[in-house]
Short mmCIF file of C-alpha atoms in Angstrom, two decimals:
data_model
loop_
_atom_site.label_atom_id
_atom_site.label_comp_id
_atom_site.label_asym_id
_atom_site.label_seq_id
_atom_site.Cartn_x
_atom_site.Cartn_y
_atom_site.Cartn_z
CA ALA V 1 116.29 102.96 113.67
CA GLN V 2 115.58 101.20 117.02
CA THR V 3 115.66 97.16 117.11
CA VAL V 4 114.84 94.82 119.50
CA THR V 5 116.11 91.52 119.90
CA GLN V 6 114.77 88.54 121.45
CA SER V 7 117.58 85.64 121.09
CA GLN V 8 115.51 82.91 122.24
CA PRO V 9 112.49 81.65 119.60
CA GLU V 10 111.99 79.03 122.13
CA MET V 11 112.07 78.43 126.20
CA SER V 12 110.37 75.72 128.50
CA VAL V 13 109.81 75.64 131.96
CA GLN V 14 109.08 73.45 134.72
CA GLU V 15 105.99 73.95 136.94
CA ALA V 16 106.64 76.30 139.73
CA GLU V 17 110.17 77.25 138.64
CA THR V 18 111.83 80.28 137.34
CA VAL V 19 112.32 81.43 133.71
CA THR V 20 114.65 84.53 132.39
CA LEU V 21 113.40 85.61 129.00
CA SER V 22 116.23 87.65 127.38
CA CYS V 23 115.83 91.14 124.95
CA THR V 24 117.73 93.52 124.07
CA TYR V 25 117.43 96.33 121.84
CA ASP V 26 119.52 99.33 119.83
CA THR V 27 118.42 103.01 120.49
CA SER V 28 120.92 106.47 120.49
CA GLU V 29 117.74 107.61 122.51
CA SER V 30 118.51 108.33 126.50
CA ASP V 31 114.75 108.77 127.18
CA TYR V 32 112.41 105.34 126.60
CA TYR V 33 110.23 103.10 127.65
CA LEU V 34 110.35 99.35 128.02
CA PHE V 35 107.55 96.41 127.82
CA TRP V 36 107.14 92.97 127.87
CA TYR V 37 103.65 91.73 125.72
CA LYS V 38 101.81 88.13 126.65
CA GLN V 39 100.40 86.42 123.58
CA PRO V 40 98.76 83.61 124.67
CA PRO V 41 97.09 80.87 121.97
CA SER V 42 94.01 83.19 122.28
CA ARG V 43 95.87 85.51 120.78
CA GLN V 44 95.00 88.86 122.41
CA MET V 45 98.46 90.37 123.65
CA ILE V 46 98.72 92.19 127.18
CA LEU V 47 100.63 93.80 129.25
CA VAL V 48 103.32 92.21 131.61
CA ILE V 49 105.41 95.08 132.78
CA ARG V 50 106.70 98.69 131.62
CA GLN V 51 109.50 99.81 132.29
CA GLU V 52 111.05 103.81 132.27
CA ALA V 53 114.58 103.89 131.57
CA TYR V 54 115.17 106.68 133.27
CA LYS V 55 114.47 104.31 136.40
CA GLN V 56 116.76 102.57 137.92
CA GLN V 57 114.86 100.40 139.92
CA ASN V 58 113.45 97.22 138.16
CA ALA V 59 110.09 97.01 137.36
CA THR V 60 108.31 93.99 139.21
CA GLU V 61 104.62 93.11 139.13
CA ASN V 62 103.96 90.02 141.40
CA ARG V 63 105.65 87.08 139.78
CA PHE V 64 106.93 89.06 136.96
CA SER V 65 110.17 91.16 137.06
CA VAL V 66 112.89 92.61 134.92
CA ASN V 67 116.11 93.21 134.87
CA PHE V 68 116.99 96.27 133.40
CA GLN V 69 120.66 97.16 132.18
CA LYS V 70 120.57 100.29 130.80
CA ALA V 71 124.10 100.66 129.84
CA ALA V 72 124.33 97.24 128.25
CA LYS V 73 120.78 97.55 126.86
CA SER V 74 119.45 94.57 128.06
CA PHE V 75 115.88 94.05 129.29
CA SER V 76 115.15 90.85 131.14
CA LEU V 77 111.73 89.03 132.29
CA LYS V 78 111.85 86.90 134.85
CA ILE V 79 109.54 84.56 135.51
CA SER V 80 108.98 83.20 139.09
CA ASP V 81 107.14 80.12 140.50
CA SER V 82 105.50 79.47 136.72
CA GLN V 83 102.39 78.94 136.23
CA LEU V 84 100.31 76.66 133.37
CA GLY V 85 98.86 80.01 132.35
CA ASP V 86 102.14 81.19 131.78
CA ALA V 87 102.57 79.80 128.42
CA ALA V 88 102.51 81.87 125.76
CA MET V 89 104.52 84.24 123.22
CA TYR V 90 106.29 86.91 124.92
CA PHE V 91 106.99 90.06 123.57
CA CYS V 92 109.89 92.91 124.45
CA ALA V 93 108.76 96.18 123.50
CA TYR V 94 110.15 99.53 123.17
CA ARG V 95 108.85 102.83 122.82
CA ARG V 96 110.68 106.28 122.59
CA GLU V 97 110.23 108.97 124.65
CA GLY V 98 108.34 111.91 122.30
CA GLY V 99 107.48 112.08 119.11
CA SER V 100 107.09 108.68 117.72
CA GLU V 101 104.13 106.73 119.47
CA LYS V 102 104.87 103.41 117.57
CA LEU V 103 106.15 100.30 119.57
CA VAL V 104 108.77 98.06 118.55
CA PHE V 105 108.74 94.74 118.87
CA GLY V 106 110.87 91.39 119.13
CA LYS V 107 110.26 88.43 117.33
CA GLY V 108 108.91 86.69 120.02
CA THR V 109 110.18 84.08 122.80
CA LYS V 110 107.66 80.85 123.11
CA LEU V 111 107.49 80.00 126.37
CA THR V 112 106.30 76.58 127.05
CA VAL V 113 105.51 75.64 131.12
CA ASN V 114 105.56 71.83 131.86
CA PRO V 115 103.35 69.73 134.34
CA GLU K 1 86.71 95.38 132.34
CA PRO K 2 86.84 98.09 129.04
CA GLU K 3 88.52 96.08 125.81
CA VAL K 4 89.63 96.48 122.02
CA THR K 5 87.56 94.78 119.99
CA GLN K 6 87.83 93.99 116.26
CA THR K 7 85.65 92.68 113.26
CA PRO K 8 85.95 90.51 111.67
CA SER K 9 88.25 87.75 113.24
CA HIS K 10 88.97 86.18 109.65
CA GLN K 11 88.64 87.65 106.61
CA VAL K 12 89.28 85.75 103.12
CA THR K 13 89.57 88.15 99.99
CA GLN K 14 90.69 87.35 96.57
CA MET K 15 94.00 89.30 95.20
CA GLY K 16 92.73 92.92 94.08
CA GLN K 17 89.84 92.99 96.08
CA GLU K 18 89.45 96.21 99.12
CA VAL K 19 89.04 94.82 102.52
CA ILE K 20 88.25 96.56 105.45
CA LEU K 21 89.16 95.85 108.75
CA ARG K 22 87.00 97.39 111.79
CA CYS K 23 88.46 97.99 115.49
CA VAL K 24 86.25 99.48 118.45
CA PRO K 25 88.84 101.22 120.96
CA ILE K 26 88.65 101.59 124.67
CA SER K 27 86.09 104.70 124.73
CA ASN K 28 88.13 107.42 126.58
CA HIS K 29 91.00 106.61 124.59
CA LEU K 30 92.53 109.32 122.17
CA TYR K 31 95.40 107.15 120.46
CA PHE K 32 94.44 104.03 117.83
CA TYR K 33 97.15 101.81 116.51
CA TRP K 34 97.61 99.23 113.79
CA TYR K 35 99.94 96.71 113.66
CA ARG K 36 100.30 93.22 111.87
CA GLN K 37 101.97 89.91 112.38
CA ILE K 38 102.65 88.35 109.22
CA LEU K 39 102.92 84.69 110.10
CA GLY K 40 105.96 83.52 112.22
CA GLN K 41 107.52 87.30 111.95
CA LYS K 42 107.46 90.18 114.55
CA VAL K 43 104.40 92.40 114.99
CA GLU K 44 105.32 95.41 112.70
CA PHE K 45 103.53 98.95 113.47
CA LEU K 46 101.46 99.94 110.61
CA VAL K 47 100.20 103.39 111.41
CA SER K 48 98.91 105.70 114.11
CA PHE K 49 96.72 108.02 114.97
CA TYR K 50 95.46 110.87 116.93
CA ASN K 51 92.85 114.25 116.61
CA ASN K 52 91.56 112.70 113.53
CA GLU K 53 94.61 112.26 111.74
CA ILE K 54 97.75 110.33 110.90
CA SER K 55 100.15 111.19 113.06
CA GLU K 56 102.74 108.43 111.94
CA LYS K 57 102.82 105.06 109.63
CA SER K 58 105.36 103.22 108.38
CA GLU K 59 107.08 102.51 105.29
CA ILE K 60 104.63 99.26 105.06
CA PHE K 61 101.77 101.72 105.11
CA ASP K 62 101.66 102.56 101.61
CA ASP K 63 98.77 104.43 99.36
CA GLN K 64 96.60 101.17 99.10
CA PHE K 65 95.75 101.85 102.83
CA SER K 66 94.07 104.03 105.01
CA VAL K 67 92.44 104.76 107.93
CA GLU K 68 89.39 106.66 109.29
CA ARG K 69 87.48 107.30 112.77
CA PRO K 70 84.26 107.51 110.62
CA ASP K 71 81.50 107.77 113.70
CA GLY K 72 84.01 108.81 117.06
CA SER K 73 83.64 104.90 117.81
CA ASN K 74 84.90 102.49 115.46
CA PHE K 75 88.96 102.51 113.95
CA THR K 76 88.51 101.22 110.24
CA LEU K 77 91.76 100.10 108.44
CA LYS K 78 91.23 99.66 104.18
CA ILE K 79 93.43 97.84 102.20
CA ARG K 80 92.13 99.38 98.80
CA SER K 81 93.25 96.11 96.75
CA THR K 82 95.08 93.54 98.82
CA LYS K 83 98.05 91.47 97.76
CA LEU K 84 99.28 88.30 98.38
CA GLU K 85 102.03 89.96 100.78
CA ASP K 86 98.82 91.41 103.15
CA SER K 87 98.30 87.98 104.25
CA ALA K 88 98.67 88.43 107.90
CA MET K 89 97.05 89.32 111.63
CA TYR K 90 96.22 92.58 111.94
CA PHE K 91 96.05 94.11 115.18
CA CYS K 92 94.29 97.27 116.71
CA ALA K 93 95.10 99.10 119.71
CA SER K 94 94.19 101.97 121.59
CA SER K 95 95.84 103.75 124.58
CA GLU K 96 94.94 107.01 127.02
CA GLY K 97 98.26 108.71 125.74
CA LEU K 98 101.57 108.55 125.17
CA ALA K 99 105.13 107.66 126.79
CA VAL K 100 104.78 104.87 129.52
CA ASN K 101 100.72 104.34 128.67
CA GLU K 102 99.71 101.21 127.95
CA GLN K 103 98.19 100.06 124.51
CA PHE K 104 95.52 97.98 124.56
CA PHE K 105 95.07 95.27 122.06
CA GLY K 106 92.50 93.76 120.24
CA PRO K 107 92.10 90.09 119.51
CA GLY K 108 93.24 90.72 116.12
CA THR K 109 91.86 89.99 112.45
CA ARG K 110 93.38 87.30 110.40
CA LEU K 111 93.61 88.21 106.76
CA THR K 112 94.32 85.78 103.94
CA VAL K 113 94.32 86.86 100.75
CA LEU K 114 94.01 84.31 98.04
#
């Protein structure tokens, strides 16, 4: 079974600085997809960024980027120029290619942004 | 912007009672999901639904649970006889397709079983 591990229950960052959230996963599949979701205090989860495992290039969405290391099964999220609105729970998620449609989530990392 | 909606936002029920949690997925989406999050724990998959039938379910989704798309817009999760351990946040999600397609989540229903 696939598992996703987020080893940092909480992280904090100063406004305008950069923070990296860690995620590792375990799978025997070669084709899959990885996601970072953000869950603000209002609790609606929203997609931050996604990565197809077959793509070597790391995904980027404005201030958010990932460091995808397929061999190491690592998928970290970097937030640059952190803003107060970035404060939230961040969940790393895995989805297998074909068949299973479910997202497998990590336990989440609570990010605090200090002014 | 279209969004997934869920009602009620909070449901309190007595152990053994039936509850129905309601979701309205995004209108052109074809795949529907229920997840739950027990307080302080990870979000867990319950069930996926496509073409009017369950496509996958987890071991959590036992005979006490059922899903239905009664009218082409609503997507419901029924818990037949609630247990204390069913207390959790229940999230509905929908997506246009599979693979890298985004699953859009609703705001959740907090279920409290007393």
